[in-house]
CSV table of C-alpha atoms and ligand atoms in Angstrom, one decimal:
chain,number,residue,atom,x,y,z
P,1,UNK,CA,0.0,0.0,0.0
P,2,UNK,CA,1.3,3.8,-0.4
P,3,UNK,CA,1.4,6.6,1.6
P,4,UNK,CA,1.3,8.8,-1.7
P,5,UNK,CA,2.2,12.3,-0.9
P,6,UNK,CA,1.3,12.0,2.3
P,7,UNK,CA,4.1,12.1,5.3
P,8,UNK,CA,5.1,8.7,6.9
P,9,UNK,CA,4.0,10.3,10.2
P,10,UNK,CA,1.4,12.7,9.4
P,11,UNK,CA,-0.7,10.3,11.9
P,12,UNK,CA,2.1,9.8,14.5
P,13,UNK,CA,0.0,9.5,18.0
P,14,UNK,CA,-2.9,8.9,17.1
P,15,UNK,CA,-4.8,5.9,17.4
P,16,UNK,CA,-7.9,4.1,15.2
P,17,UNK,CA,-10.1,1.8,15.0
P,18,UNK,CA,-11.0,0.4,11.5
P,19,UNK,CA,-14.4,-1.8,11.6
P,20,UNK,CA,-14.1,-4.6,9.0
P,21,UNK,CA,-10.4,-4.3,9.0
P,22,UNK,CA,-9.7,-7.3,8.1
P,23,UNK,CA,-10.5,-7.5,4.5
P,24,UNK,CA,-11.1,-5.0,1.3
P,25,UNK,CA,-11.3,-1.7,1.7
P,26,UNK,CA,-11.2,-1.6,5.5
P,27,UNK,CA,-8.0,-3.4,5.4
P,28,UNK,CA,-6.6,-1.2,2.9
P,29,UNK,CA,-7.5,1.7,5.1
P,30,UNK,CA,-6.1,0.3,8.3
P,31,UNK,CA,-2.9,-0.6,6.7
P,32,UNK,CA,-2.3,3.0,5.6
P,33,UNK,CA,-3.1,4.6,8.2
P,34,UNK,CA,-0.5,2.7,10.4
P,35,UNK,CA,1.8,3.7,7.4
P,36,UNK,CA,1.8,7.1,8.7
P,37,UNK,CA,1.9,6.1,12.1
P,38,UNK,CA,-1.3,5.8,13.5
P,39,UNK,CA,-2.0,2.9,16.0
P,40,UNK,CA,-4.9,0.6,14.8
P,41,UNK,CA,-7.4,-1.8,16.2
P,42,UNK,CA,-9.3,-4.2,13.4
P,43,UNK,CA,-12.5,-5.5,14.5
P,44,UNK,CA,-14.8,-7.9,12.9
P,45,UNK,CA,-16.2,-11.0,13.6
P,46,UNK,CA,-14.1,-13.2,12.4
P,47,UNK,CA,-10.7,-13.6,14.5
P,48,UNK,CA,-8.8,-15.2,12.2
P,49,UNK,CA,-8.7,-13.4,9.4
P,50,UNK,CA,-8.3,-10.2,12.0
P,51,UNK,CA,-5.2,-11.6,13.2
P,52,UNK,CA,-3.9,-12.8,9.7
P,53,UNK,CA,-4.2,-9.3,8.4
P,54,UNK,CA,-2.5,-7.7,11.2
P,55,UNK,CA,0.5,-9.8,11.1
P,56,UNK,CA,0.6,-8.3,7.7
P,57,UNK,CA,0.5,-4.5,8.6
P,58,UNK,CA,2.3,-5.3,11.6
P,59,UNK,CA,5.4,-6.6,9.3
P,60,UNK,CA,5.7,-3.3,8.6
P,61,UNK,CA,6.3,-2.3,12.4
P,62,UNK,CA,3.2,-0.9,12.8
P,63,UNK,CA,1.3,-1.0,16.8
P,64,UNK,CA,-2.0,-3.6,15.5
P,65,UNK,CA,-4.8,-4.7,17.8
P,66,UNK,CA,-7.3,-7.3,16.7
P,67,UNK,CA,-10.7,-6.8,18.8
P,68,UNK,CA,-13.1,-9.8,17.4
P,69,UNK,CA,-17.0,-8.0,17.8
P,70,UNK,CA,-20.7,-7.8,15.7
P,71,UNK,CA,-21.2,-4.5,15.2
P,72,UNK,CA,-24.4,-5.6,15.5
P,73,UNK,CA,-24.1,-5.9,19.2
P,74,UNK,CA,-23.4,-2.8,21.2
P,75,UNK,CA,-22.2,-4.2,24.1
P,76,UNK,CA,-19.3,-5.7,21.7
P,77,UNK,CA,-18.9,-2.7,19.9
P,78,UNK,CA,-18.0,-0.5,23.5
P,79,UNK,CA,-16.2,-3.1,25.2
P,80,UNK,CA,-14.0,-3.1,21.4
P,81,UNK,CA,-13.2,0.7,21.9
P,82,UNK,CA,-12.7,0.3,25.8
P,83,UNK,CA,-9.7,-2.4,24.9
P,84,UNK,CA,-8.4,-0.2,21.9
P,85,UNK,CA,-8.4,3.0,24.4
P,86,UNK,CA,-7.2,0.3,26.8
P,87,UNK,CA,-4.0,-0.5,24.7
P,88,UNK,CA,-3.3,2.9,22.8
P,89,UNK,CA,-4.2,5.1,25.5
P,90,UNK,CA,-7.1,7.2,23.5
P,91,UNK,CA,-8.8,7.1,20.6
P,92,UNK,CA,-9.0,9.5,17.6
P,93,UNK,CA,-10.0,8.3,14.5
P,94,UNK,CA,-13.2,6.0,14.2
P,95,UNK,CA,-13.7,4.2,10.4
P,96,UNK,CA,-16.8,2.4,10.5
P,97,UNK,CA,-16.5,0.6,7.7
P,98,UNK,CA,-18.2,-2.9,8.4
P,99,UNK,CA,-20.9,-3.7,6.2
P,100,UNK,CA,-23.4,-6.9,5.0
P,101,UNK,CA,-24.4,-6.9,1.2
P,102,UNK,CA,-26.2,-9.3,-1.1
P,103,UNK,CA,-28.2,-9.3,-4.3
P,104,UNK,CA,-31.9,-10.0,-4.3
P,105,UNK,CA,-34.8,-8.2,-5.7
P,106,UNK,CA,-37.1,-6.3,-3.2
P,107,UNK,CA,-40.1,-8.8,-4.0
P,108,UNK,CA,-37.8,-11.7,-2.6
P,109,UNK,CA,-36.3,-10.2,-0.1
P,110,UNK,CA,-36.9,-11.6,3.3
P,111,UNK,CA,-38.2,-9.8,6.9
P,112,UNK,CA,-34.8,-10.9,7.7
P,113,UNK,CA,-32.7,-9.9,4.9
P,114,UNK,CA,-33.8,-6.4,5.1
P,115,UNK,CA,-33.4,-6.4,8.9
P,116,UNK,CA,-30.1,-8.3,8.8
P,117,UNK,CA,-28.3,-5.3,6.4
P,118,UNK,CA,-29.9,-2.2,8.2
P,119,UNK,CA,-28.8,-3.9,11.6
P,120,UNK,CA,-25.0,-4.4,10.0
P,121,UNK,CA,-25.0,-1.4,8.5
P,122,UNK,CA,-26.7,1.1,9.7
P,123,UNK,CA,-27.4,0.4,13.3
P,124,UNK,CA,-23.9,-1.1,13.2
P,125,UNK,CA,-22.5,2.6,12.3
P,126,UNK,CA,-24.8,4.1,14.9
P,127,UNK,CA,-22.7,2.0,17.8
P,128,UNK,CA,-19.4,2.7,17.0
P,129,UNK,CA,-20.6,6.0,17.3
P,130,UNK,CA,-22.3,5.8,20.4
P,131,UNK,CA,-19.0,4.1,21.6
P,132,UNK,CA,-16.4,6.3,20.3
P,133,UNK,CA,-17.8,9.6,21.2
P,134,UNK,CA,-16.6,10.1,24.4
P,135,UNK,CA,-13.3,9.4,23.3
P,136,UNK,CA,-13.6,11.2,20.1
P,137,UNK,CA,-14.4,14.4,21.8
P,138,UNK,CA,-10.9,14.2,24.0
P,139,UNK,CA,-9.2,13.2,20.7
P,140,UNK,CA,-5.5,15.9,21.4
P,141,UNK,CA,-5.7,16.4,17.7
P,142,UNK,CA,-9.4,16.4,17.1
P,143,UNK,CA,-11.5,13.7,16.8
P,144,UNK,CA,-12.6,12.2,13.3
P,145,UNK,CA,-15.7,9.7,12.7
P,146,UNK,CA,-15.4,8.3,8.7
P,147,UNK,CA,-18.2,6.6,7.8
P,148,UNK,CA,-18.1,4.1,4.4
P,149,UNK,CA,-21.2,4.8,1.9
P,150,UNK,CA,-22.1,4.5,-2.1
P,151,UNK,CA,-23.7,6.8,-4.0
P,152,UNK,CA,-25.6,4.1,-5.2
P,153,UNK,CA,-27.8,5.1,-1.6
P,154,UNK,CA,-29.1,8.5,-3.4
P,155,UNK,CA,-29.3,6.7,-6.2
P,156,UNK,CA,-32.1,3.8,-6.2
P,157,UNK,CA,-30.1,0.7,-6.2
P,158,UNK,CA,-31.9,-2.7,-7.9
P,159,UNK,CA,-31.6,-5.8,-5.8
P,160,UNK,CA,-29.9,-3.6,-2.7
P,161,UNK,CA,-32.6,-2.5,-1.5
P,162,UNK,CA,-31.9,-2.9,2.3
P,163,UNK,CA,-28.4,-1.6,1.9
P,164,UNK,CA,-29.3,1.1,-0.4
P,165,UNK,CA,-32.0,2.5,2.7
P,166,UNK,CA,-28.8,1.6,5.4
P,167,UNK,CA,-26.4,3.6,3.6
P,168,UNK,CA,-28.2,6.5,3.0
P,169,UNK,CA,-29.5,6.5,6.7
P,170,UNK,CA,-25.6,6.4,7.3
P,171,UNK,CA,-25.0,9.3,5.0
P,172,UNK,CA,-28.0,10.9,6.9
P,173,UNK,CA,-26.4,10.2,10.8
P,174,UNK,CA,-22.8,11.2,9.5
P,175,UNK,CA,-24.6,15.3,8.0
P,176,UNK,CA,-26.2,15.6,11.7
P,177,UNK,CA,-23.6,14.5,13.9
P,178,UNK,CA,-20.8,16.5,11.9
P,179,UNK,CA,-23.4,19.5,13.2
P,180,UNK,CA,-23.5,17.8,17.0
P,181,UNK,CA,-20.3,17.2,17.3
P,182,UNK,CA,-18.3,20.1,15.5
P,183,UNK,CA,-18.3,22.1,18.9
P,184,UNK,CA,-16.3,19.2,19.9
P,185,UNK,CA,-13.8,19.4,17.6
P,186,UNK,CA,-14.9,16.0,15.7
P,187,UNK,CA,-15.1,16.2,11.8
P,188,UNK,CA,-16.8,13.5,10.4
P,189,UNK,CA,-17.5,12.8,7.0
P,190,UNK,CA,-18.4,9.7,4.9
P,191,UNK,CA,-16.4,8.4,1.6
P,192,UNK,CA,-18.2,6.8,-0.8
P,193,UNK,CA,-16.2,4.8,-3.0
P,194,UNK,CA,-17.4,3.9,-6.4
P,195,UNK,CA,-16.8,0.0,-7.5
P,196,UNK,CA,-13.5,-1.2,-6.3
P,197,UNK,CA,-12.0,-3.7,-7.8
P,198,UNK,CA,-10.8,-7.5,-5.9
P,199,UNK,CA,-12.9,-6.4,-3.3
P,200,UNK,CA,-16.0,-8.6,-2.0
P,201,UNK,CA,-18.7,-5.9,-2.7
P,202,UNK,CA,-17.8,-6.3,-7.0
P,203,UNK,CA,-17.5,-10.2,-6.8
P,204,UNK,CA,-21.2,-10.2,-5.3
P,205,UNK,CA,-22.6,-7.1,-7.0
P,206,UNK,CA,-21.2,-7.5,-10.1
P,207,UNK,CA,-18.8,-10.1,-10.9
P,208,UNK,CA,-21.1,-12.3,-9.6
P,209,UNK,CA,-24.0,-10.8,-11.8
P,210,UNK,CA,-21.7,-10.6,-15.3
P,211,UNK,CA,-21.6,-6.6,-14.9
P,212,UNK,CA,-18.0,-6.0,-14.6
P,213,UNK,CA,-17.0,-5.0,-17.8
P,214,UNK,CA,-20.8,-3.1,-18.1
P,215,UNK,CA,-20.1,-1.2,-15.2
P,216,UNK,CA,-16.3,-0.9,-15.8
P,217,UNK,CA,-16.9,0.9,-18.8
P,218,UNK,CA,-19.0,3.4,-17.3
P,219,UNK,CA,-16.5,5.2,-15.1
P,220,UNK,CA,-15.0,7.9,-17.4
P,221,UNK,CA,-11.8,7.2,-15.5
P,222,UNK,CA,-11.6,3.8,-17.8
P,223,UNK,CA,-11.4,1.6,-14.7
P,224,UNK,CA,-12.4,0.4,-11.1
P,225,UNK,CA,-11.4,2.0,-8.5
P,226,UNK,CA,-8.9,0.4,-5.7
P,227,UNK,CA,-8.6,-0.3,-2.5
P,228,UNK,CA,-5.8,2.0,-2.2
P,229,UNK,CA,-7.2,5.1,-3.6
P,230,UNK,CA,-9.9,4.6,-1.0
P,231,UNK,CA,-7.3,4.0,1.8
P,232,UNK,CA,-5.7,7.6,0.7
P,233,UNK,CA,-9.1,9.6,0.8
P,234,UNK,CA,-9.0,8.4,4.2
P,235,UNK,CA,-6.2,8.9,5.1
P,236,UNK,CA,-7.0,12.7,3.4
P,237,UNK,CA,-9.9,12.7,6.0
P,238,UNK,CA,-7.8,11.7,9.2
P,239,UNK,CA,-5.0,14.1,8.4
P,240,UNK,CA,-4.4,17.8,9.4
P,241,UNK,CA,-5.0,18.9,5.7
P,242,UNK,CA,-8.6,18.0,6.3
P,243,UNK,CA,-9.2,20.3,9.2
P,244,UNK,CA,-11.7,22.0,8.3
P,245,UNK,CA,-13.7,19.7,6.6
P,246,UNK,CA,-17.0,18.3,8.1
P,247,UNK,CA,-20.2,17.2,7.1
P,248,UNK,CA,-19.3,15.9,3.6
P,249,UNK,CA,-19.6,12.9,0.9
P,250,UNK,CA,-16.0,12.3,-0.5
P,251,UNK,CA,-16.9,10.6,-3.4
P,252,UNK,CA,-14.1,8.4,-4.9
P,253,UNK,CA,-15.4,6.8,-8.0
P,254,UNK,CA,-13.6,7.9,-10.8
P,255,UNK,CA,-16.1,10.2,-12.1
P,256,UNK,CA,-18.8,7.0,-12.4
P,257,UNK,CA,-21.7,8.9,-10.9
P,258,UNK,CA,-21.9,12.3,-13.3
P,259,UNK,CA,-22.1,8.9,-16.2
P,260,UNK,CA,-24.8,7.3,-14.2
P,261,UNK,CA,-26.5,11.3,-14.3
P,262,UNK,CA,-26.3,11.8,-17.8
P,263,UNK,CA,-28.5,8.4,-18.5
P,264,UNK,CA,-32.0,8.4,-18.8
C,1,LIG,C1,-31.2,-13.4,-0.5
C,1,LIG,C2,-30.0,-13.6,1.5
C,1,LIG,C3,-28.8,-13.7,0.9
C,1,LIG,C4,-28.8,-13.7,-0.6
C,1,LIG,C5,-28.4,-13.8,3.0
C,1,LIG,N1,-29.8,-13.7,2.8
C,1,LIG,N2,-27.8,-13.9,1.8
C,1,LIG,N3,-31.2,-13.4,0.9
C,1,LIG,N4,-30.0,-13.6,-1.2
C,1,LIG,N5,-27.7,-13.8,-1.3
C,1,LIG,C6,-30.8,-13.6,3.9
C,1,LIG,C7,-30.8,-15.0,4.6
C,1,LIG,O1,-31.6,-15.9,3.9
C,1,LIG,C8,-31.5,-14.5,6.0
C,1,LIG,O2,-32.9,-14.4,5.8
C,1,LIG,C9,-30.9,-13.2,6.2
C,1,LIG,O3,-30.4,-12.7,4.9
C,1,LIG,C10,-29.7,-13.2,7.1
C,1,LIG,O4,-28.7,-14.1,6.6
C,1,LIG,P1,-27.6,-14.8,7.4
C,1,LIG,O5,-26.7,-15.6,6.5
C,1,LIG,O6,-28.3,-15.5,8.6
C,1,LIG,O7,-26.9,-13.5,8.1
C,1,LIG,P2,-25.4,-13.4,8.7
C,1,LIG,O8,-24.8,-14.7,9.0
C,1,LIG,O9,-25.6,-12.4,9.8
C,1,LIG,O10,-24.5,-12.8,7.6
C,1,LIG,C11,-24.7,-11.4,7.1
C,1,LIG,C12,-24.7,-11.4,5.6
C,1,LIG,C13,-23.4,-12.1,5.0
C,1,LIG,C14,-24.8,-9.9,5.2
C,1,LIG,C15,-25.9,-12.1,5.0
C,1,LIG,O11,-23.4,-12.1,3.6
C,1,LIG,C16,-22.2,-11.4,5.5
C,1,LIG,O12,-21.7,-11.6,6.6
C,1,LIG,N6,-21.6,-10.4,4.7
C,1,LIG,C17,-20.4,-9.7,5.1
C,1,LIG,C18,-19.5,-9.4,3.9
C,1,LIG,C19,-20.2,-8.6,2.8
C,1,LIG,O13,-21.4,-8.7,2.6
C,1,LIG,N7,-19.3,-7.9,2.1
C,1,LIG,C20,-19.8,-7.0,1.0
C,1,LIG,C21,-19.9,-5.6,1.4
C,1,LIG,S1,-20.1,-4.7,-0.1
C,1,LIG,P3,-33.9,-15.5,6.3
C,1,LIG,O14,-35.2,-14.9,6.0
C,1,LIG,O15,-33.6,-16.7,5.4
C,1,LIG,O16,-33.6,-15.8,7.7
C,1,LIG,C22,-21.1,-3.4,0.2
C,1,LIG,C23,-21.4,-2.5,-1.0
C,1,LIG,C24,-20.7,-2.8,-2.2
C,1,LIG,O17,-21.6,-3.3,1.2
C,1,LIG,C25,-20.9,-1.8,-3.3
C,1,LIG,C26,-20.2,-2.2,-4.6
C,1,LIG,C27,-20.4,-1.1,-5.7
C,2,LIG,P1,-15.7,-6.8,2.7
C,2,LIG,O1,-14.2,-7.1,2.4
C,2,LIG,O2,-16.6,-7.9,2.7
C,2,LIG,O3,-15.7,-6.0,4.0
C,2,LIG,C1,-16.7,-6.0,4.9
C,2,LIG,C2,-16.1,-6.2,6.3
C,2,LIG,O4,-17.1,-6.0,7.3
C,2,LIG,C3,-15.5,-7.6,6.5
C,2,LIG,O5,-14.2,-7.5,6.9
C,2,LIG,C4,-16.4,-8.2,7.6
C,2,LIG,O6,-15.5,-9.0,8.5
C,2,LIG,C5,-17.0,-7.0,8.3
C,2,LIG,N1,-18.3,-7.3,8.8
C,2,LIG,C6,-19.4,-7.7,8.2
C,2,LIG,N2,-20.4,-7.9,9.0
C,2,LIG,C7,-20.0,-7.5,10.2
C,2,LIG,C8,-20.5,-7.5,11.5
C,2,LIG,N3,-21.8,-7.8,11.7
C,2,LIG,N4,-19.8,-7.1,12.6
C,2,LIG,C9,-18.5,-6.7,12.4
C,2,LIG,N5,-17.9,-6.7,11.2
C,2,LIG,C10,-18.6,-7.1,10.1
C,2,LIG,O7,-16.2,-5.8,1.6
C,2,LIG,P2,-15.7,-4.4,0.9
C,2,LIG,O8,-16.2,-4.5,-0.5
C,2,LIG,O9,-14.3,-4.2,1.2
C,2,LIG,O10,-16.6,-3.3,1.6
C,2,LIG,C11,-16.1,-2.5,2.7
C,2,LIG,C12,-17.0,-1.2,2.8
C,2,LIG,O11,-17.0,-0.5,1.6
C,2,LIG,C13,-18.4,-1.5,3.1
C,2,LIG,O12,-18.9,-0.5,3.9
C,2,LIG,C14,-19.1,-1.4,1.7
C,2,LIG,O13,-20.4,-1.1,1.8
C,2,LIG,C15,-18.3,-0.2,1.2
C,2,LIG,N6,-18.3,-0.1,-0.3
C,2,LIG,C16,-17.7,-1.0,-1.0
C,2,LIG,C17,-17.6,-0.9,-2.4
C,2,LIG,C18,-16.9,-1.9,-3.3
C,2,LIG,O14,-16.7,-1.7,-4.5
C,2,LIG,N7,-16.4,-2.9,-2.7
C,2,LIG,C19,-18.2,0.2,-3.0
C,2,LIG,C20,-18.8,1.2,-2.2
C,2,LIG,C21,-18.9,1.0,-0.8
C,2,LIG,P3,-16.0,-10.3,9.3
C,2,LIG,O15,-16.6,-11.2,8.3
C,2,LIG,O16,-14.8,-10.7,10.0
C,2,LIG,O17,-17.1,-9.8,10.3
């Protein structure tokens, strides 16, 4: 992964917790920002695959906890950020970045396949903020809460229809608590990544569905995005160039949704 322009230790003292962080995009975040120094905490579910990736970031001498929780559960979710401020002494940067996602069209879709995604999702995103607030707010360099959307929420999105309602509710919580919580200093802002490629979310949405080369060709930057050029948006986000930057969709998708616009 690269730092890009960014300084090795623009994030020095700081410490993160990246939800999901063991695979994708959340993995791609976590691994940068320990790249420029910031102390990280991947929590999922699974255990395994938490720990696998952080041997990986940690090869490159980075400070990784693994913190296995459903964000579902917000008793998991606190007693996750209570361990990570346990470990790293604070905590300043919140990604929640966790997410559920299948394809089924709204006429199939079960009680509990809608509930299942808005619970992941959206209630998910809810927790971690509930949980990192406190901490947040007596961030030293200012607290940030990142949030991982899609366009594809404003959009309509067929066969998404549960995460299409989650994510926009995210995009939603993220406008009103960068109002709440800008007296304390917290920015916090959502990216919404266009498709990225050898990520989880295009195998299901699209490889899976024989749109990749349909959708591929409709980003006028002539590809998918990947994982890293989300990772560095974040990293944007956490860093002191973003300081005065709340409240906002960073949209990352090679121009994809001014294409989608211009159709009928
Ligand atoms: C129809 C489905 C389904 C499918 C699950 N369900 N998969 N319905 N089609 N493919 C239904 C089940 O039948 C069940 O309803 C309900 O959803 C809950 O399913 P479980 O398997 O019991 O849920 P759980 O074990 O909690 O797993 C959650 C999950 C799973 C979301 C279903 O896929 C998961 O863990 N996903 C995490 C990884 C992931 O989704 N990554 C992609 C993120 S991409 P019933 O009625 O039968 O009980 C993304 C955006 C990508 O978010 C954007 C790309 C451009
Ligand atoms: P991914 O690799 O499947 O990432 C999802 C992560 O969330 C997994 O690491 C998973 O880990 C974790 N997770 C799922 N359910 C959880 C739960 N209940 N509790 C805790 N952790 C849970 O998929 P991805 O494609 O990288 O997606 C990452 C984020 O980007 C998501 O928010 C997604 O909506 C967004 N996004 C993706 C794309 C894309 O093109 N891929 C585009 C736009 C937005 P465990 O299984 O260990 O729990």
């Amino acid at each position: 992964m690269a730092l890009g322009p960014f300084a090795p230790d623009c994030l020095k003292g700081r410490s993160a917790i990246v939800t999901g962080g063991g695979s994708g995009i959340g993995f791609a975040i976590a691994q940068t920002l320990s790249e420029a120094g910031a102390k990280v905490a991947l929590v999922s579910r699974n255990l395994d695959r938490l720990q696998s990736a952080a041997q990986v970031i940690r090869s490159g001498g980075a400070e990784v906890r693994t913190v296995a929780a459903d964000v579902r559960e917000p008793e998991a979710v606190q007693a996750a950020v209570q361990a990570t401020v346990a470990a790293f002494g604070g905590l300043d940067i919140m990604i929640a970045n966790a997410a559920g996602n299948f394809v089924v069209p709204f006429e199939d879709m079960s009680f509990n396949a809608w509930r299942t995604v808005i619970d992941i999702d959206l209630h998910g995103t809810f927790h971690c903020a509930k949980a990192a607030y406190p901490h947040l707010k007596t961030s030293a360099h200012g607290g940030r809460f990142i949030a991982i959307s899609t366009l594809r929420a404003l959009e309509g999105w067929p066969g998404c229809a549960n995460a299409a309602a989650a994510k926009a509710g995210v995009m939603s919580l993220i406008r009103t608590l960068a109002l709440e919580w800008g007296p304390d200093g917290i920015l916090c802002n959502t990216i919404a990544p266009g498709p990225i490629e050898g990520t989880e979310g295009v195998k299901r949405l699209y490889d899976e569905t024989g749109q990749t080369k349909a959708q591929s060709a409709s980003v006028p930057l002539g590809r998918f995005g990947r994982a890293e050029d989300v990772a560095q948006a974040a990293l944007y986000l956490c860093s002191d160039a973003a300081g005065f930057v709340t409240g906002t969709d960073l949209v990352v998708d090679g121009g994809r949704q001014r294409g989608q616009r211009g159709k009928a």
